[in-house]
XYZ file of C-alpha atoms in Angstrom:
443
model
C -38.724 -117.835 39.042
C -37.376 -116.451 42.300
C -36.238 -112.844 41.885
C -32.490 -112.435 41.757
C -32.511 -109.032 43.398
C -35.209 -107.429 45.523
C -35.928 -104.201 47.315
C -36.031 -104.858 51.035
C -37.435 -102.821 53.869
C -40.364 -101.212 52.044
C -42.331 -101.330 48.845
C -41.225 -98.822 46.251
C -43.568 -97.378 43.679
C -42.807 -96.000 40.262
C -44.086 -92.539 39.536
C -44.824 -90.953 36.217
C -42.820 -87.854 35.496
C -44.781 -84.645 35.128
C -42.642 -83.766 32.116
C -43.371 -85.739 28.979
C -39.769 -85.660 27.840
C -38.328 -86.908 31.136
C -37.068 -90.486 31.069
C -35.945 -93.168 33.489
C -33.619 -96.137 33.115
C -36.180 -98.362 31.388
C -37.050 -95.562 28.974
C -33.367 -95.146 28.162
C -32.992 -98.875 27.489
C -36.031 -98.991 25.214
C -34.903 -95.895 23.320
C -31.418 -97.329 22.842
C -32.793 -100.466 21.186
C -34.381 -98.311 18.498
C -31.591 -95.726 18.235
C -28.194 -97.372 18.595
C -26.597 -98.042 15.208
C -24.373 -100.872 16.425
C -27.352 -102.682 17.885
C -29.181 -102.223 14.585
C -26.179 -103.770 12.830
C -26.335 -106.725 15.233
C -30.024 -107.123 14.434
C -29.331 -107.200 10.696
C -26.505 -109.686 11.263
C -28.958 -111.939 13.080
C -31.411 -111.706 10.177
C -28.621 -112.638 7.784
C -27.645 -115.560 9.982
C -31.181 -116.937 9.839
C -30.642 -117.630 6.140
C -27.709 -119.965 6.751
C -29.902 -122.918 7.656
C -32.141 -122.285 4.639
C -29.161 -122.314 2.300
C -27.755 -125.464 3.861
C -31.080 -127.291 3.581
C -31.424 -126.255 -0.057
C -28.383 -128.353 -0.985
C -30.189 -131.485 0.227
C -33.300 -130.880 -1.869
C -33.867 -131.589 -5.578
C -32.243 -129.164 -7.991
C -34.349 -128.400 -11.067
C -33.286 -126.320 -14.045
C -34.690 -125.642 -17.491
C -33.031 -124.368 -20.637
C -34.140 -123.418 -24.086
C -32.520 -122.364 -27.315
C -33.441 -121.168 -30.761
C -31.313 -120.436 -33.794
C -31.230 -119.985 -37.531
C -28.438 -120.844 -39.964
C -28.035 -118.717 -43.085
C -26.460 -120.572 -45.996
C -24.761 -118.665 -48.799
C -25.020 -121.558 -51.207
C -28.175 -121.117 -53.301
C -28.895 -124.844 -53.510
C -29.170 -125.081 -49.717
C -31.986 -123.556 -47.707
C -31.611 -121.798 -44.426
C -32.288 -123.979 -41.408
C -33.939 -123.191 -38.111
C -33.699 -125.037 -34.794
C -35.543 -124.758 -31.510
C -35.477 -126.785 -28.347
C -35.758 -126.931 -24.626
C -34.644 -129.209 -21.836
C -35.361 -130.006 -18.214
C -32.735 -131.291 -15.778
C -33.390 -132.670 -12.296
C -30.836 -133.878 -9.772
C -31.235 -135.202 -6.240
C -28.385 -136.049 -3.882
C -28.721 -139.631 -2.660
C -25.585 -139.810 -0.572
C -23.399 -136.756 -0.007
C -22.010 -136.356 3.507
C -20.347 -133.103 2.519
C -23.697 -131.457 1.867
C -25.081 -132.912 5.085
C -22.271 -131.383 7.119
C -22.792 -128.044 5.369
C -26.454 -128.219 6.340
C -25.466 -128.830 9.965
C -23.074 -125.885 9.747
C -25.960 -123.739 8.559
C -27.977 -124.698 11.623
C -25.040 -123.858 13.880
C -24.468 -120.516 12.166
C -28.128 -119.636 12.664
C -27.876 -120.439 16.367
C -24.634 -118.470 16.530
C -26.307 -115.418 15.002
C -29.047 -115.618 17.641
C -26.549 -115.847 20.505
C -24.457 -112.973 19.176
C -27.594 -110.850 18.911
C -28.566 -111.647 22.500
C -25.060 -110.808 23.655
C -25.161 -107.510 21.758
C -28.512 -106.739 23.369
C -27.151 -107.403 26.836
C -24.000 -105.400 26.196
C -26.133 -102.504 25.009
C -28.166 -102.658 28.198
C -25.005 -102.557 30.295
C -23.679 -99.649 28.250
C -26.936 -97.729 28.664
C -27.110 -98.309 32.408
C -23.458 -97.327 32.817
C -24.012 -94.170 30.767
C -27.148 -93.363 32.794
C -25.293 -93.790 36.082
C -22.316 -91.807 34.787
C -24.574 -88.827 34.110
C -26.082 -89.012 37.587
C -22.638 -89.414 39.154
C -21.249 -86.457 37.217
C -24.205 -84.337 38.351
C -23.696 -85.368 41.979
C -19.990 -84.620 41.791
C -20.601 -81.224 40.233
C -23.134 -80.379 42.924
C -20.660 -81.344 45.634
C -17.947 -79.281 43.967
C -20.214 -76.235 43.683
C -21.244 -76.580 47.320
C -17.596 -76.755 48.362
C -16.757 -73.770 46.187
C -19.576 -71.772 47.780
C -18.287 -72.688 51.248
C -14.765 -71.607 50.314
C -16.102 -68.348 48.914
C -17.873 -67.670 52.184
C -14.671 -68.423 54.104
C -12.705 -66.159 51.780
C -15.095 -63.274 52.302
C -14.997 -63.776 56.069
C -11.194 -64.009 56.101
C -10.867 -60.793 54.114
C -13.312 -59.015 56.379
C -11.513 -60.190 59.502
C -8.142 -59.245 58.021
C -9.418 -55.757 57.241
C -10.331 -55.207 60.892
C -7.132 -56.847 62.145
C -8.835 -59.934 63.600
C -7.026 -62.418 61.331
C -3.783 -62.782 59.451
C -3.302 -62.714 55.718
C -2.539 -66.451 55.926
C -6.232 -67.151 56.558
C -7.098 -65.269 53.385
C -4.513 -67.170 51.364
C -5.733 -70.528 52.681
C -9.341 -69.720 51.816
C -8.270 -68.405 48.404
C -6.320 -71.609 47.706
C -9.337 -73.717 48.595
C -11.588 -71.567 46.408
C -9.189 -71.789 43.457
C -8.907 -75.566 43.829
C -12.701 -75.865 43.881
C -12.925 -73.660 40.780
C -10.530 -75.970 38.933
C -12.511 -79.003 40.076
C -15.700 -77.315 38.868
C -14.310 -76.955 35.348
C -13.275 -80.614 35.293
C -16.645 -81.706 36.717
C -18.549 -79.740 34.065
C -16.472 -81.323 31.324
C -17.099 -84.780 32.765
C -20.836 -84.096 32.937
C -21.049 -82.866 29.365
C -19.151 -85.901 28.090
C -21.368 -88.249 30.117
C -24.503 -86.575 28.769
C -23.189 -86.797 25.212
C -22.518 -90.513 25.640
C -26.027 -91.188 26.955
C -27.578 -89.179 24.134
C -25.443 -91.045 21.605
C -26.798 -94.362 22.850
C -30.440 -93.399 23.317
C -31.113 -90.319 21.222
C -32.723 -88.746 24.299
C -31.760 -85.354 25.770
C -29.632 -86.274 28.761
C -30.563 -83.111 30.658
C -34.045 -84.582 31.264
C -32.778 -87.661 33.051
C -34.639 -88.757 36.166
C -32.801 -89.181 39.456
C -32.236 -92.273 41.548
C -33.059 -92.050 45.234
C -29.615 -92.576 46.714
C -30.971 -93.228 50.189
C -32.665 -96.423 48.971
C -29.869 -97.881 46.863
C -28.773 -100.164 49.702
C -32.258 -101.718 49.667
C -31.374 -103.585 46.454
C -30.124 -106.922 47.751
C -28.868 -110.189 46.278
C -31.150 -113.147 47.019
C -29.093 -116.017 45.573
C -25.875 -117.758 46.675
C -22.762 -117.828 44.523
C -23.278 -121.467 43.518
C -26.676 -120.669 42.007
C -25.259 -117.745 40.058
C -22.400 -119.866 38.753
C -24.621 -122.790 37.762
C -26.973 -120.456 35.900
C -24.064 -118.784 34.116
C -22.489 -122.090 33.067
C -25.779 -123.245 31.551
C -26.980 -120.011 29.980
C -24.083 -117.603 29.410
C -24.174 -116.257 25.862
C -20.401 -116.013 25.698
C -20.086 -119.649 26.714
C -22.765 -120.707 24.217
C -20.856 -118.924 21.459
C -17.717 -120.873 22.372
C -19.709 -124.125 22.479
C -21.103 -123.399 19.021
C -17.554 -122.817 17.825
C -16.741 -126.361 18.974
C -19.740 -127.702 17.050
C -18.632 -125.786 13.971
C -15.152 -127.268 14.236
C -16.652 -130.755 14.612
C -18.728 -130.300 11.468
C -15.651 -128.994 9.637
C -13.862 -132.183 10.637
C -16.767 -134.244 9.336
C -16.743 -132.212 6.128
C -13.047 -132.931 5.605
C -13.532 -136.632 6.312
C -16.459 -136.778 3.887
C -14.068 -136.000 1.030
C -12.962 -139.642 1.284
C -16.505 -140.967 0.815
C -18.438 -141.649 -2.391
C -21.055 -139.217 -3.653
C -24.218 -140.579 -5.277
C -26.576 -138.348 -7.238
C -29.797 -139.218 -9.053
C -30.002 -137.335 -12.357
C -32.919 -136.981 -14.739
C -33.001 -135.207 -18.086
C -35.624 -134.463 -20.741
C -34.884 -132.837 -24.126
C -37.261 -131.674 -26.860
C -35.785 -130.229 -30.070
C -37.250 -129.141 -33.415
C -35.246 -128.653 -36.611
C -36.455 -127.381 -39.985
C -33.840 -128.059 -42.649
C -35.690 -127.319 -45.908
C -39.080 -126.177 -46.942
C -40.879 -129.410 -46.173
C -38.211 -131.268 -44.228
C -38.734 -131.178 -40.477
C -37.215 -133.125 -37.668
C -38.575 -133.286 -34.098
C -36.574 -135.116 -31.453
C -37.643 -135.966 -27.930
C -35.650 -137.876 -25.361
C -35.250 -138.471 -21.664
C -32.770 -140.162 -19.402
C -32.505 -141.211 -15.769
C -29.343 -142.338 -14.057
C -27.325 -142.459 -10.912
C -23.889 -140.912 -10.854
C -21.389 -142.174 -8.303
C -17.997 -140.594 -7.790
C -15.284 -141.258 -5.261
C -11.771 -139.844 -4.935
C -8.976 -142.398 -5.105
C -5.884 -140.262 -4.690
C -5.535 -136.530 -4.082
C -1.853 -136.265 -3.349
C -2.410 -136.435 0.412
C -4.482 -133.243 0.521
C -7.543 -134.871 2.101
C -5.529 -136.473 4.891
C -3.846 -133.142 5.570
C -7.195 -131.343 5.685
C -8.529 -133.933 8.143
C -5.526 -133.465 10.435
C -5.932 -129.695 10.231
C -9.657 -129.889 11.045
C -8.975 -132.219 13.977
C -6.423 -129.795 15.399
C -8.873 -126.915 15.043
C -11.537 -128.944 16.837
C -9.145 -129.524 19.746
C -8.310 -125.816 19.702
C -11.997 -124.893 19.937
C -12.510 -127.316 22.823
C -9.544 -125.836 24.674
C -10.932 -122.337 24.149
C -14.292 -123.483 25.511
C -12.602 -124.838 28.626
C -10.663 -121.592 29.040
C -13.850 -119.566 28.599
C -15.588 -121.693 31.239
C -12.802 -121.012 33.710
C -12.801 -117.313 32.861
C -16.556 -117.192 33.349
C -16.212 -118.805 36.762
C -13.795 -116.089 37.845
C -15.955 -113.394 36.266
C -19.065 -114.539 38.123
C -17.091 -114.782 41.363
C -15.737 -111.250 40.890
C -19.165 -109.849 40.029
C -20.705 -111.650 42.991
C -18.091 -110.195 45.339
C -18.629 -106.742 43.835
C -22.290 -107.021 44.807
C -21.841 -108.506 48.266
C -18.921 -106.263 49.204
C -20.527 -103.293 47.506
C -23.342 -103.212 50.015
C -20.876 -103.219 52.916
C -18.931 -100.461 51.201
C -22.121 -98.440 50.865
C -22.674 -98.603 54.612
C -19.059 -97.622 55.223
C -19.282 -94.666 52.822
C -22.530 -93.483 54.400
C -20.841 -93.583 57.815
C -17.883 -91.686 56.365
C -20.166 -88.926 55.076
C -21.806 -88.591 58.476
C -18.427 -88.512 60.192
C -17.032 -85.972 57.732
C -20.121 -83.784 58.187
C -19.818 -83.980 61.963
C -16.143 -83.073 61.722
C -16.960 -80.150 59.433
C -19.606 -78.847 61.821
C -17.238 -79.206 64.771
C -14.409 -77.496 62.891
C -16.710 -74.648 61.885
C -17.714 -74.196 65.503
C -14.116 -74.504 66.652
C -12.978 -71.820 64.231
C -15.698 -69.479 65.439
C -14.387 -69.751 69.005
C -10.749 -69.623 67.954
C -9.622 -73.203 68.596
C -9.421 -74.218 64.915
C -7.587 -72.482 62.094
C -8.861 -71.527 58.699
C -6.707 -74.304 57.225
C -8.482 -76.824 59.438
C -11.791 -75.637 58.043
C -10.537 -75.802 54.446
C -9.372 -79.375 54.962
C -12.647 -80.341 56.636
C -14.636 -78.869 53.740
C -12.557 -80.811 51.229
C -12.838 -84.043 53.219
C -16.618 -83.720 53.368
C -16.855 -82.988 49.630
C -14.664 -85.993 48.840
C -16.793 -88.230 51.073
C -20.009 -87.110 49.360
C -18.560 -87.795 45.913
C -17.178 -91.168 46.970
C -20.586 -92.156 48.329
C -22.255 -91.233 45.045
C -19.684 -93.264 43.139
C -20.164 -96.236 45.487
C -23.934 -96.152 44.968
C -23.833 -96.213 41.184
C -20.996 -98.745 41.150
C -23.096 -100.982 43.394
C -26.106 -100.775 41.087
C -23.991 -101.443 38.015
C -22.461 -104.449 39.776
C -25.941 -105.967 40.126
C -26.561 -105.515 36.409
C -23.177 -106.949 35.470
C -23.709 -110.006 37.669
C -27.136 -110.613 36.148
C -25.744 -110.189 32.641
C -23.111 -112.868 33.193
C -25.849 -115.512 33.549
C -27.142 -115.036 30.016
C -30.764 -114.801 31.225
C -30.698 -111.126 32.082
C -32.042 -109.883 28.784
C -35.073 -112.214 28.837
C -36.790 -110.964 31.966
C -35.030 -107.684 32.854
C -35.868 -108.314 36.489
C -32.740 -106.612 37.732
C -33.207 -103.528 35.592
C -36.832 -103.231 36.651
C -35.845 -103.587 40.305
C -33.282 -100.813 40.026
C -35.680 -98.687 38.007
C -38.012 -98.649 41.008
C -35.435 -96.432 42.702
C -36.196 -93.725 40.157
C -37.993 -90.771 41.734
C -40.485 -88.475 40.069
C -38.136 -85.510 40.135
C -36.466 -84.769 36.826
C -32.752 -84.238 37.197
C -32.351 -81.480 34.633
C -29.212 -80.151 36.278
C -27.232 -78.469 33.519
C -23.835 -76.810 33.953
C -23.609 -73.247 32.771
């Protein structure tokens, strides 16, 4: 199969981390499958669903039962002896014609398929949740780093402004401007630390792994992940393989079988019955009676009048079938728009990455020029504060654009329904992981 996404420009290698506890995106996904309680519940639900077809098939097979009894009668009249009885019996029945049981068997098959599809969907949703949590941790770390760098720059400006004010080379306004920038960065630092801790807690909740040992993604190579398929191919694959669409299609099949089940109430039911009885009775001291007997017959039953209930149930089932078909059509249309949106997020995301990278370079050049201009007296301290903030914002926006772009690839792949089988997209993105462990931890 042609890869959906590839790394262009150079070959990227995966490196083993020098720390045993460090983990990458694939490690996080594998750990989540074993750790997440909701995914475990989905797995058990799938196992339970596998029994539906077994139970439905059982109703079509012979039913065999055996019974036995023993008893003793105590007579108070002296002229009559106590009596004892024993016996056992075997009953066998086999449906010959019962469309109701046949439709229930078909429902069991559908429910088994439905359990499989819901499990696959839960697996894919878990993968998306893990990747989003992984990227959120990296983004929060990048944002905190940018905030700390900005805070350090403001602190340096504040110290310089105070020193220049003390010698009469600057006004108190410069000090106030630097102080305001420093205070704003301090507030942003607190918020960034909170965001990071919450992101780490979420990743740990999903995977059970310590989020402070997460491995970094090489941001410079994110734009090398490219889409190799046109929109029409993505849409065709999604229409044929989407788990959400398959679940809706199975709902239509279930409704169709329910309609057949309701209609079968009008039909006759034929059952082959067999019976064998063996009984032993002892009435008096020497009087014994042993009885054996067997019977075979066919029982046929058919409703003649049920007060209109069957016709009403058929009309209800038909309406529900039409409802399920309408929901399938709506889901197909929604999926088309979802795939289109995800496709645009990928294609436009790469252009946005380039734009954000240019913005960072421009903001850095402006910051350098403003710093130089302030040193020669042609730029104010406020100009420098604003340039520092603009550069910090650009760095954080670039980090957000990178992780949003990667998540967009995963979301697009997930919408096809094939993503969980080959994990090509996740493996491609995982190649961006570098050996360095990102153990950045806020104090």
